PDB file of C-alpha atoms in Angstrom:
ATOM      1  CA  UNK A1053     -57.737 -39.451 -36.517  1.00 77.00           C
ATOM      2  CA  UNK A1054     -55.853 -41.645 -34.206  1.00 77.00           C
ATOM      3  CA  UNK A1055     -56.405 -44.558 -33.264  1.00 80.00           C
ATOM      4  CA  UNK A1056     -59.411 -44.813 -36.593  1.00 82.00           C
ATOM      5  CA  UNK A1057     -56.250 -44.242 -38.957  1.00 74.00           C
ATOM      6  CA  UNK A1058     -52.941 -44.530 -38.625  1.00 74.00           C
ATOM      7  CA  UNK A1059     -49.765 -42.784 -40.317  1.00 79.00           C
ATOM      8  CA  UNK A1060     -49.957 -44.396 -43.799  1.00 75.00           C
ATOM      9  CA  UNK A1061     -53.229 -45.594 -44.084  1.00 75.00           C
ATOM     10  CA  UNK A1062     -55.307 -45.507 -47.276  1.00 77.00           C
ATOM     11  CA  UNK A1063     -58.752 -45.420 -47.063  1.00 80.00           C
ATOM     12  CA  UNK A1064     -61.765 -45.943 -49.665  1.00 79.00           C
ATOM     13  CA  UNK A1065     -63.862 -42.832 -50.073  1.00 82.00           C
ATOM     14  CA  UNK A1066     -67.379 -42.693 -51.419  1.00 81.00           C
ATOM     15  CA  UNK A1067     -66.928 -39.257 -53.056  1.00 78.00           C
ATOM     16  CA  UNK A1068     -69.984 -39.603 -55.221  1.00 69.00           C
ATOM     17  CA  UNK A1069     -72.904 -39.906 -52.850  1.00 69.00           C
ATOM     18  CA  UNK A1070     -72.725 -36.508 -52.189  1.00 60.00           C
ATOM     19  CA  UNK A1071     -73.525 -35.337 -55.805  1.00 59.00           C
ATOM     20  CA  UNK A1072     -76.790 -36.735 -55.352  1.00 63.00           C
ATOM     21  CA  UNK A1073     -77.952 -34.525 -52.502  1.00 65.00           C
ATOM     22  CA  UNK A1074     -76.890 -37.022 -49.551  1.00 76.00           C
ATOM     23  CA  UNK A1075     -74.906 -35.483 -46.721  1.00 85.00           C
ATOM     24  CA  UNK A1076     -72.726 -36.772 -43.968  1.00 91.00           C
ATOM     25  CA  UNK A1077     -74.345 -37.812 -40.931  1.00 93.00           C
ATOM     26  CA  UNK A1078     -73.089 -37.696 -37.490  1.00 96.00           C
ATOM     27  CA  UNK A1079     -70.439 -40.037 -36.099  1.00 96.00           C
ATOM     28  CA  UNK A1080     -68.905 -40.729 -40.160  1.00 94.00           C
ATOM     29  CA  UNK A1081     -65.068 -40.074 -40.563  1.00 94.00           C
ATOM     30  CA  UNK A1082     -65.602 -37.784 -44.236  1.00 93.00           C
ATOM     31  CA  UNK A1083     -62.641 -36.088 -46.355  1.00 91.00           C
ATOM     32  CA  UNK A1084     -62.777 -32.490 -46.809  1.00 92.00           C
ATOM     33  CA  UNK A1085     -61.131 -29.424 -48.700  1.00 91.00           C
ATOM     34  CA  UNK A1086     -59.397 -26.975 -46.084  1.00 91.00           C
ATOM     35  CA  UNK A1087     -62.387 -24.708 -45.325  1.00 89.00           C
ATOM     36  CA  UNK A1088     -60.331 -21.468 -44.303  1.00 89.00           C
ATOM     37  CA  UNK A1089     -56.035 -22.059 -43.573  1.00 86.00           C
ATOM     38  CA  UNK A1090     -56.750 -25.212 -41.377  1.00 90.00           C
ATOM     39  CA  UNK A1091     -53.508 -25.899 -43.456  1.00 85.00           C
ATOM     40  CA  UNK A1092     -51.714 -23.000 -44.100  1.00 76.00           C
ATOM     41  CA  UNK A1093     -48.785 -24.568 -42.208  1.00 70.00           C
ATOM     42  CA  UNK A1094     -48.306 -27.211 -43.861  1.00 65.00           C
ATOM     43  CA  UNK A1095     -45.819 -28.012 -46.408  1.00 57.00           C
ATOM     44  CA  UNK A1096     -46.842 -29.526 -49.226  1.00 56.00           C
ATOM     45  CA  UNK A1097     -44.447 -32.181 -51.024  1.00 60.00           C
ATOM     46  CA  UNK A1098     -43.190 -32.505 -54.560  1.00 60.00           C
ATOM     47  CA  UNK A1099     -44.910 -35.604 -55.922  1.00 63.00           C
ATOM     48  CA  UNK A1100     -42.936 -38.763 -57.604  1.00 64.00           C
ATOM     49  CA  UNK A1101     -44.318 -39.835 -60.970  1.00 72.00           C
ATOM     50  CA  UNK A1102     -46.076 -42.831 -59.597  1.00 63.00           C
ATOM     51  CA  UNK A1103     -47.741 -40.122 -57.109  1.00 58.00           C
ATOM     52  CA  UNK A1104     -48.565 -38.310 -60.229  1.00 62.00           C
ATOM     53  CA  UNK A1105     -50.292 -41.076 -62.543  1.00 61.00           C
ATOM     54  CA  UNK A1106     -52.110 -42.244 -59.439  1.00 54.00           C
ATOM     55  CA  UNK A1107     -53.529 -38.822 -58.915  1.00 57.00           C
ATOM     56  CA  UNK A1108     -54.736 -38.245 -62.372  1.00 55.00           C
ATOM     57  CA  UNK A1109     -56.421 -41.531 -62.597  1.00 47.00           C
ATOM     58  CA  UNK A1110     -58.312 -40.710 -59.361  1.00 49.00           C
ATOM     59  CA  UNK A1111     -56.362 -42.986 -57.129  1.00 50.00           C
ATOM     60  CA  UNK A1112     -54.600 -40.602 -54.937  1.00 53.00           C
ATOM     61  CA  UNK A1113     -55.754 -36.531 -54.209  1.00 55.00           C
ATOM     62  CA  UNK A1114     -54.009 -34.197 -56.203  1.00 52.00           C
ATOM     63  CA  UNK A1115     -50.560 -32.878 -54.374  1.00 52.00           C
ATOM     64  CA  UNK A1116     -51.860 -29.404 -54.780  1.00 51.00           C
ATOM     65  CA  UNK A1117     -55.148 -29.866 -52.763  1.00 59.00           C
ATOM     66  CA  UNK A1118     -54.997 -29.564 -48.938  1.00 73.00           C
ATOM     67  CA  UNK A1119     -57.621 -32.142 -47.486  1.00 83.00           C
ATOM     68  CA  UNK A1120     -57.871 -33.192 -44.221  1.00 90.00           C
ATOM     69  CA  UNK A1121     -59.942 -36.270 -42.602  1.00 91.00           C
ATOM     70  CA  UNK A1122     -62.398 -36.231 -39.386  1.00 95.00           C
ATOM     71  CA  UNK A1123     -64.969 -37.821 -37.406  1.00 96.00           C
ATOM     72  CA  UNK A1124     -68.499 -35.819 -38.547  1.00 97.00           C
ATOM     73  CA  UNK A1125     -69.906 -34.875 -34.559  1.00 98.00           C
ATOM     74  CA  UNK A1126     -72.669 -32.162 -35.368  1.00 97.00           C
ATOM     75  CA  UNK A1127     -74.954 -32.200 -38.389  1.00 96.00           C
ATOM     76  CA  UNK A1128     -77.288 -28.899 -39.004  1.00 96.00           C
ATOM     77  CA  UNK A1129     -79.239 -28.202 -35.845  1.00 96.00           C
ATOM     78  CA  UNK A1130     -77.384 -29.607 -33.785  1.00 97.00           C
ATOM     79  CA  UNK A1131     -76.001 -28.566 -30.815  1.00 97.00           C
ATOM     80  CA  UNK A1132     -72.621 -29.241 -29.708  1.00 97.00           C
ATOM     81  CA  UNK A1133     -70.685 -28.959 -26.564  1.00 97.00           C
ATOM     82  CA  UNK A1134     -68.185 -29.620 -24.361  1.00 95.00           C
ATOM     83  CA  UNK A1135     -66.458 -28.442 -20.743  1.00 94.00           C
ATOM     84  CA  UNK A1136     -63.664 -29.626 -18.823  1.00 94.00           C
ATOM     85  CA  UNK A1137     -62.562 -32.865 -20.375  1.00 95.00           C
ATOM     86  CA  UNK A1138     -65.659 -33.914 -20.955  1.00 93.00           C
ATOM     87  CA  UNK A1139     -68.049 -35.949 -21.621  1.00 97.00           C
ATOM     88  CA  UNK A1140     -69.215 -34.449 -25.501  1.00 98.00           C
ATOM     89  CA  UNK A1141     -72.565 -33.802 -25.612  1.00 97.00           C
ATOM     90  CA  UNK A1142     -74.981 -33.272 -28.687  1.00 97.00           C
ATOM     91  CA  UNK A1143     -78.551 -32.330 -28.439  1.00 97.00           C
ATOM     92  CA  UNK A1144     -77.680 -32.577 -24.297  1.00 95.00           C
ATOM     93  CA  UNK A1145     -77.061 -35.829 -25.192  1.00 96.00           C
ATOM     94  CA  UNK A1146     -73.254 -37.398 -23.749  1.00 97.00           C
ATOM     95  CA  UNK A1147     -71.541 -39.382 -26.413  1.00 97.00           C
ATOM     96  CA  UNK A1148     -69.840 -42.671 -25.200  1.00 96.00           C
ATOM     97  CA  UNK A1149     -66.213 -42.823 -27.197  1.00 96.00           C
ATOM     98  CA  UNK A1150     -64.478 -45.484 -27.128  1.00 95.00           C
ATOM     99  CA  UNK A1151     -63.069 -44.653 -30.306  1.00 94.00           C
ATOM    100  CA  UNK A1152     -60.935 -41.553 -28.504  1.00 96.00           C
ATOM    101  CA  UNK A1153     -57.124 -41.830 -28.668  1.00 95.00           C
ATOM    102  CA  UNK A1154     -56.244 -43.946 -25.430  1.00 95.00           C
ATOM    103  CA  UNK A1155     -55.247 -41.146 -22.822  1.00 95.00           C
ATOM    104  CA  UNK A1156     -57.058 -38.773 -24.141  1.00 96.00           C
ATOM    105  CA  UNK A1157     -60.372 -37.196 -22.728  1.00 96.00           C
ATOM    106  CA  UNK A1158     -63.034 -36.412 -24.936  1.00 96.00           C
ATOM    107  CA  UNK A1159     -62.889 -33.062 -24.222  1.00 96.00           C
ATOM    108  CA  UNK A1160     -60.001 -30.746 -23.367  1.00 94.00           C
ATOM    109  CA  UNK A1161     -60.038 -28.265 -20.107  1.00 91.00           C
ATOM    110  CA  UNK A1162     -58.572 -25.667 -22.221  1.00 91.00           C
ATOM    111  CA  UNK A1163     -59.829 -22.027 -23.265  1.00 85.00           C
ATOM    112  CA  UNK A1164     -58.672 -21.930 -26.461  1.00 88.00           C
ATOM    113  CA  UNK A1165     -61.466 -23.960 -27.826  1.00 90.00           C
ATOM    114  CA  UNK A1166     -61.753 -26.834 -25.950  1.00 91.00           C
ATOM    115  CA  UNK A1167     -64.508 -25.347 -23.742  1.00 93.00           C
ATOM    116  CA  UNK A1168     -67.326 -24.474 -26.316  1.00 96.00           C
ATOM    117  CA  UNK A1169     -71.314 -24.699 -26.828  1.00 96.00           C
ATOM    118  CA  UNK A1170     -71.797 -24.052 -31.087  1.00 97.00           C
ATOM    119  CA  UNK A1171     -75.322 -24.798 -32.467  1.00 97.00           C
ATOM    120  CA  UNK A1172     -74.479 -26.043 -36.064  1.00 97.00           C
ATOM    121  CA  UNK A1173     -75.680 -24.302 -38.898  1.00 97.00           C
ATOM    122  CA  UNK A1174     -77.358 -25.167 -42.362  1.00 96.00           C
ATOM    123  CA  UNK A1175     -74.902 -26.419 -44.586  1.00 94.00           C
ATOM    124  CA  UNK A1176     -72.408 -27.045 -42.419  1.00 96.00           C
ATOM    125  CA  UNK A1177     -70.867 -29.765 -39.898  1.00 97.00           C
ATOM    126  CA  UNK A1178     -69.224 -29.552 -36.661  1.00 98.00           C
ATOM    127  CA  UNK A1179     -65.881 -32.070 -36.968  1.00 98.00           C
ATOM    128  CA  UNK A1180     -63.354 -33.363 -34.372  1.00 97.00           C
ATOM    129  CA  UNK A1181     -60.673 -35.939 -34.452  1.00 95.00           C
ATOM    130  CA  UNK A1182     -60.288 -38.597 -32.135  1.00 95.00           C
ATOM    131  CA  UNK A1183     -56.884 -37.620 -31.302  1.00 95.00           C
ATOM    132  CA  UNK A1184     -58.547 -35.192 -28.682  1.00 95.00           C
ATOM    133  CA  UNK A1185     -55.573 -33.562 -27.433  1.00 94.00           C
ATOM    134  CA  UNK A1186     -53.643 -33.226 -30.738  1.00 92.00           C
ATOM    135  CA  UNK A1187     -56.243 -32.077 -33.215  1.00 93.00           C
ATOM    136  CA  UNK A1188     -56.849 -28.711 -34.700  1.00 91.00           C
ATOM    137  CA  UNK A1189     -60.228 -29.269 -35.530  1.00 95.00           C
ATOM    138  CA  UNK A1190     -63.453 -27.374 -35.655  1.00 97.00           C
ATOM    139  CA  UNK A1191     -62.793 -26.258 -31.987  1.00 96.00           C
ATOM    140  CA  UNK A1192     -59.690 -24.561 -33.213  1.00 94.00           C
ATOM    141  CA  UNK A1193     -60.842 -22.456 -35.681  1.00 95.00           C
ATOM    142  CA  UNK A1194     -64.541 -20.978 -34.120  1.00 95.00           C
ATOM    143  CA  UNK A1195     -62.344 -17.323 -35.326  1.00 93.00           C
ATOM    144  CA  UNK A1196     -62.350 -18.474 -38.964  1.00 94.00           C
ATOM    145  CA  UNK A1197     -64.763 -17.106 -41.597  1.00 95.00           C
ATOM    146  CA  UNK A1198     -67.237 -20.491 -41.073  1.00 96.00           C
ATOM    147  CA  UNK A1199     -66.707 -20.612 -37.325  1.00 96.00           C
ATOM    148  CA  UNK A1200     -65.107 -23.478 -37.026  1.00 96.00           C
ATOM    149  CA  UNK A1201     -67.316 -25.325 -39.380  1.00 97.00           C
ATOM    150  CA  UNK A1202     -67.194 -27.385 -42.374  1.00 97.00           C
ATOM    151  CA  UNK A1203     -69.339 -26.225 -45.425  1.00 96.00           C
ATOM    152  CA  UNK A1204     -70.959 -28.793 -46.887  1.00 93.00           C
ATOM    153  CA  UNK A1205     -69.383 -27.859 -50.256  1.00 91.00           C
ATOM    154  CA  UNK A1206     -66.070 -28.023 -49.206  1.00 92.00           C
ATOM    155  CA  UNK A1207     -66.689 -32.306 -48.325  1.00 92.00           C
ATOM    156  CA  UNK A1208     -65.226 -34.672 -50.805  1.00 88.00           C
ATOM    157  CA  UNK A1209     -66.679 -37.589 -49.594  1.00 88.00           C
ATOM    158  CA  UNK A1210     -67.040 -39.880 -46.479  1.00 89.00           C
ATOM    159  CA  UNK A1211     -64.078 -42.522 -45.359  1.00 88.00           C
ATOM    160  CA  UNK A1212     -65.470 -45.953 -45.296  1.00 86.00           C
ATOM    161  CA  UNK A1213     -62.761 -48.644 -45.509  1.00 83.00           C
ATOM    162  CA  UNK A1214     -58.952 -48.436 -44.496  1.00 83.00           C
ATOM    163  CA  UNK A1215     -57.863 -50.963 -47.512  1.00 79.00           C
ATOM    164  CA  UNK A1216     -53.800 -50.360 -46.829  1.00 76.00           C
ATOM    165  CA  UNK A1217     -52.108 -51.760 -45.374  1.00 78.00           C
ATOM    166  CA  UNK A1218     -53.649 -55.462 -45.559  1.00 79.00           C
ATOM    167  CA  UNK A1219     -53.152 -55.756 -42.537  1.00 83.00           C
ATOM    168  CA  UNK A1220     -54.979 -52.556 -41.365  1.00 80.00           C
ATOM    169  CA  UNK A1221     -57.772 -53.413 -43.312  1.00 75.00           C
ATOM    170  CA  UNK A1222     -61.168 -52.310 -41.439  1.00 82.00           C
ATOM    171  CA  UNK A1223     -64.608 -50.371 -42.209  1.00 80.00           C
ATOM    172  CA  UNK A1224     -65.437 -47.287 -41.307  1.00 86.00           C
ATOM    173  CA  UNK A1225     -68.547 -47.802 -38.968  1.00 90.00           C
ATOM    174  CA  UNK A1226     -70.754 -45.105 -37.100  1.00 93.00           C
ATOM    175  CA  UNK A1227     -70.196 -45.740 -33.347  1.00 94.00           C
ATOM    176  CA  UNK A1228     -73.305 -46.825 -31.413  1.00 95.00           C
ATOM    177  CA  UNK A1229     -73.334 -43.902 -29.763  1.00 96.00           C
ATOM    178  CA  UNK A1230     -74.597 -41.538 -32.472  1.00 96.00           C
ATOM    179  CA  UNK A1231     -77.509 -43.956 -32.424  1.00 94.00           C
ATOM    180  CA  UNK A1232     -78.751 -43.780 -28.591  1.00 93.00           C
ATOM    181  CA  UNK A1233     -82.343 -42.685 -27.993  1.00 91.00           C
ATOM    182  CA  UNK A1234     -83.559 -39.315 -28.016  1.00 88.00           C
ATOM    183  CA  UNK A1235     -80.617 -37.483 -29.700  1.00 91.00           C
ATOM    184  CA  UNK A1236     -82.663 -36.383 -32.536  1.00 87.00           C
ATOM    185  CA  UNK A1237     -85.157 -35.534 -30.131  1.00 65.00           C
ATOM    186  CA  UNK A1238     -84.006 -31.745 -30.222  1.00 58.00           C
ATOM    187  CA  UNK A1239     -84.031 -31.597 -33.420  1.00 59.00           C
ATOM    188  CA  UNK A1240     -87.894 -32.805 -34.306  1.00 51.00           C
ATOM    189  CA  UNK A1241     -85.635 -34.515 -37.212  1.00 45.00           C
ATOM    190  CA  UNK A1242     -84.771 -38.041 -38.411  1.00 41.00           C
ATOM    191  CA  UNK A1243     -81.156 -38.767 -39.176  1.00 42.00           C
ATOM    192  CA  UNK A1244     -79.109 -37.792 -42.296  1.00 43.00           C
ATOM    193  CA  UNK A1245     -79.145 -39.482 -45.537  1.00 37.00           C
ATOM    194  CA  UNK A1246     -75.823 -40.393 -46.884  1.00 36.00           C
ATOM    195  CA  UNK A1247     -74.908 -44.018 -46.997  1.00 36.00           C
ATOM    196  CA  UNK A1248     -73.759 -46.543 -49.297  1.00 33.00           C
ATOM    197  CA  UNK A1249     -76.867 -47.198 -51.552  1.00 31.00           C
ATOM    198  CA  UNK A1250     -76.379 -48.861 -54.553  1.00 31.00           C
ATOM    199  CA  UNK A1251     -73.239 -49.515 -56.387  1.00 30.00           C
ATOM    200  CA  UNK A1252     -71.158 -46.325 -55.306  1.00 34.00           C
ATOM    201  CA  UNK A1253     -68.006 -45.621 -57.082  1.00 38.00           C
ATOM    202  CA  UNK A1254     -64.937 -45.823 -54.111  1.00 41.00           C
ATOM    203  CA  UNK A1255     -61.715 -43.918 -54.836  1.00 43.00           C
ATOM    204  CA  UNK A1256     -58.741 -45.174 -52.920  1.00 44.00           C
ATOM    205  CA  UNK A1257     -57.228 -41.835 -51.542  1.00 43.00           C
ATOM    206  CA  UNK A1258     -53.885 -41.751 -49.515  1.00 44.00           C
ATOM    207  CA  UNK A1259     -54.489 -39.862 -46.140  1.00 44.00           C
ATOM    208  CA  UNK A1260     -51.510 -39.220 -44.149  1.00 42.00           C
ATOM    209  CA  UNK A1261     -51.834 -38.694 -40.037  1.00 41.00           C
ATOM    210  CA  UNK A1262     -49.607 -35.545 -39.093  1.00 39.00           C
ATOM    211  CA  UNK A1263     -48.085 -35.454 -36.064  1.00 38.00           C
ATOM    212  CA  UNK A1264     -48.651 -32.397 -32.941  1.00 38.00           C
ATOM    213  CA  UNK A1265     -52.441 -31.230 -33.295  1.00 46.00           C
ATOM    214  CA  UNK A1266     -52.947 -31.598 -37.201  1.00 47.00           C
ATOM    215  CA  UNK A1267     -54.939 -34.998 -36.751  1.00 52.00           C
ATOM    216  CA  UNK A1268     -55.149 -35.470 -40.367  1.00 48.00           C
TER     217      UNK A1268
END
């Protein structure tokens, strides 16, 4: 999630929202369980006591879970799709993003996955990181049992502040872009519902950013 996050960042999540039937909308950076061996690389590290105590009271992920973190681009509905680098287009819609790691292109000339067209079904999202050309994301995995997607189950909650370092501190916006005229026009729908109504609890959850094509 590049440049969004950096390596060492730790970022507030709203992980209750979503018990009360909201669900991520397009353009949010949201936490999510490994649908289906995004991971199954990975190592996973032996945690230090602190590690541990800050897991059990909620303040870090446990070290057994494999979670990753990405920018939400297609909701249920939607259509999603990209050729040659680009631009990404939803709904026929192209997406201006500045947010894209510089020297990247939003969209990668490669057959592997980075030439696609998906139409997003119900209960599931359509994620990408921002690190274009170094993310295994849902392009990656259109072979896996969800094709490529995320089930709406498997999200923990959406990313809304980086609060560490102090000096990385930021929010979490949706880009302008998911907002432009006419993109829910497709759809017949209005937008999602999740936000930040009310007092929401935030858990400060430790996200680390992987280096070659993990993104998160």
């Amino acid at each position: 999630m590049q440049n969004a996050l950096q390596k060492g960042d730790r970022v507030l999540v709203d992980k209750l929202t979503p018990w009360f039937g909201g669900e991520p909308e397009r353009g949010e950076v949201i936490v999510f369980h490994d649908p289906d061996g995004w991971l199954a690389n990975e190592p996973v590290t032996e945690p230090n006591s602190v590690q541990r105590f800050l897991s059990f009271i909620g303040l870090m992920p446990s070290s057994e879970e494999k979670d990753l973190i990405k920018r939400v681009i297609g909701v249920p509905g939607d259509t999603v799709e990209c050729n040659g680098t680009g631009p990404l287009k939803v709904n026929g819609k192209a997406l201006d993003e500045p947010y894209v790691f510089p020297g990247n292109t939003p969209c990668s000339p490669d057959d592997g996955g980075g030439k696609f067209k998906v139409t997003v079904p119900d209960g599931k999202f359509w994620v990408m990181g921002d690190h274009r050309q170094s993310s295994l994301d849902s392009r990656y995995h259109q072979n896996d049992e969800n094709a490529g997607m995320v089930p709406a189950d498997e999200v923990v909650g959406r990313a809304i502040v980086v609060a560490w370092p102090p000096t990385r501190w930021s929010t979490l916006s949706v880009p302008d872009t998911f907002d432009q005229p006419g993109l829910n026009a497709a759809l017949g729908a209005a937008p999602g519902v999740l936000g930040l109504a009310g007092a929401v609890p935030l858990v400060l959850w430790r996200r680390r950013v992987t280096a070659r094509r993990t993104d998160g």
